Coordinates of C-alpha atoms in Angstrom, one line a residue:
Q74 CA 0.0 0.0 0.0
V75 CA 1.2 3.5 -0.7
Q76 CA 1.0 6.5 1.7
L77 CA 0.1 9.9 0.3
V78 CA 0.7 13.4 1.6
E79 CA -0.9 16.4 -0.2
S80 CA 0.5 20.0 0.0
G81 CA 0.1 23.3 -1.7
G82 CA -3.4 24.3 -0.7
G83 CA -4.2 27.8 0.4
L84 CA -6.3 30.9 0.0
V85 CA -6.4 32.7 -3.4
Q86 CA -8.6 35.1 -5.2
T87 CA -10.9 34.4 -8.2
G88 CA -8.8 34.0 -11.4
E89 CA -5.6 33.1 -9.6
S90 CA -3.6 29.9 -9.8
L91 CA -2.5 27.2 -7.3
S92 CA -0.4 24.1 -7.6
L93 CA -1.1 21.0 -5.5
S94 CA 1.4 18.3 -4.9
C95 CA 1.0 14.7 -3.6
Q96 CA 4.1 12.9 -2.4
A97 CA 3.9 9.2 -2.3
S98 CA 5.9 6.8 -0.3
G99 CA 7.0 3.4 -1.5
R100 CA 8.9 2.0 -4.5
T101 CA 5.8 1.1 -6.5
F102 CA 4.5 4.6 -7.2
S103 CA 5.0 4.2 -10.9
S104 CA 2.7 1.2 -11.0
Y105 CA -0.3 3.2 -9.8
A106 CA -2.9 5.4 -11.5
M107 CA -3.2 8.6 -9.6
G108 CA -6.2 10.9 -9.1
W109 CA -7.4 14.0 -7.4
F110 CA -10.8 14.4 -5.8
R111 CA -12.4 17.2 -3.9
Q112 CA -15.1 17.7 -1.3
A113 CA -16.8 21.0 -0.5
P114 CA -18.7 21.5 2.7
G115 CA -22.1 19.7 2.6
N116 CA -21.2 18.0 -0.7
Q117 CA -20.1 14.5 -1.6
R118 CA -16.5 13.9 -2.6
E119 CA -16.2 14.3 -6.3
F120 CA -13.7 13.2 -9.0
V121 CA -11.5 16.0 -10.4
A122 CA -8.7 14.5 -12.5
A123 CA -6.7 11.3 -13.0
I124 CA -3.5 10.2 -14.7
S125 CA -2.3 6.8 -15.8
W126 CA 0.8 5.1 -14.4
N127 CA 3.0 6.5 -17.2
G128 CA 1.2 9.8 -17.7
G129 CA 0.0 8.7 -21.1
S130 CA -3.6 9.1 -20.3
T131 CA -5.5 11.7 -18.4
Q132 CA -9.1 12.4 -17.4
Y133 CA -10.9 15.4 -16.1
T134 CA -14.3 16.3 -14.8
D135 CA -16.0 18.7 -17.1
S136 CA -16.0 21.6 -14.8
V137 CA -12.2 21.8 -14.7
K138 CA -11.3 21.0 -18.3
G139 CA -9.1 23.6 -19.8
R140 CA -8.3 25.1 -16.3
F141 CA -6.7 22.2 -14.4
T142 CA -3.8 20.0 -15.4
I143 CA -2.7 16.8 -13.8
S144 CA 0.9 15.5 -14.2
R145 CA 3.3 13.2 -12.5
D146 CA 7.0 12.7 -12.0
N147 CA 7.6 9.0 -11.2
A148 CA 11.3 9.7 -10.3
K149 CA 10.1 12.0 -7.5
N150 CA 7.0 9.8 -6.5
T151 CA 4.9 12.9 -6.9
V152 CA 1.7 13.8 -8.7
Y153 CA 0.7 17.4 -9.3
L154 CA -2.5 19.3 -10.0
Q155 CA -2.0 22.7 -11.6
M156 CA -5.1 24.8 -11.1
N157 CA -5.6 28.0 -13.2
S158 CA -8.4 30.5 -13.4
L159 CA -9.8 29.4 -10.1
K160 CA -13.4 30.1 -9.2
P161 CA -15.2 30.2 -5.8
E162 CA -16.9 26.9 -6.7
D163 CA -13.5 25.3 -6.7
T164 CA -13.3 25.8 -2.9
A165 CA -12.9 22.4 -1.3
V166 CA -10.6 20.0 0.4
Y167 CA -8.6 18.3 -2.3
Y168 CA -7.6 14.7 -1.9
C169 CA -5.0 12.6 -3.7
K170 CA -5.7 9.0 -4.5
A171 CA -3.7 6.0 -5.7
S172 CA -5.3 3.0 -7.4
I173 CA -4.4 0.1 -9.5
S174 CA -6.0 1.3 -12.8
M175 CA -7.7 4.3 -14.5
V176 CA -10.9 2.4 -14.1
T177 CA -10.8 2.3 -10.3
V178 CA -8.9 5.6 -9.7
V179 CA -11.9 7.7 -10.9
R180 CA -14.2 6.0 -8.5
D181 CA -14.8 7.2 -4.9
D182 CA -14.0 3.9 -3.3
F183 CA -11.2 1.4 -3.4
G184 CA -7.7 2.9 -3.2
S185 CA -5.2 4.7 -1.0
W186 CA -6.1 8.3 0.0
G187 CA -4.2 11.2 1.4
Q188 CA -5.4 13.4 4.3
G189 CA -6.4 16.3 2.1
T190 CA -5.4 19.9 1.6
Q191 CA -7.7 22.9 1.8
V192 CA -8.2 25.2 -1.2
T193 CA -10.2 28.3 -0.8
V194 CA -11.0 30.7 -3.6
S195 CA -12.4 34.1 -2.6
S196 CA -14.7 36.1 -4.8

């Protein structure tokens, strides 16, 4: 099992950018598909973005397409989420997830999760 630690959250204004990082422990990071989810107060946790083990495939939820970019560096055991043109509705706790495939990493169930990092976008 892989352990995940997110960082990079904070408070920004509408239209600004923020970059999240997720550092994974273990030597098998490169074998995992990785994903980002978020949960706003009173809402269910929702899928944001995912990337395959080698970075060759990515997926995004419609509301972030064109604004967010997921990437990974297997040599550094790290996955990133670059968030541009942020909106107040992007405010949430952002979670990193590792799973065995792209099929499972986009689901809000089986996998390894980080503790989350808060992103707040003020209007």
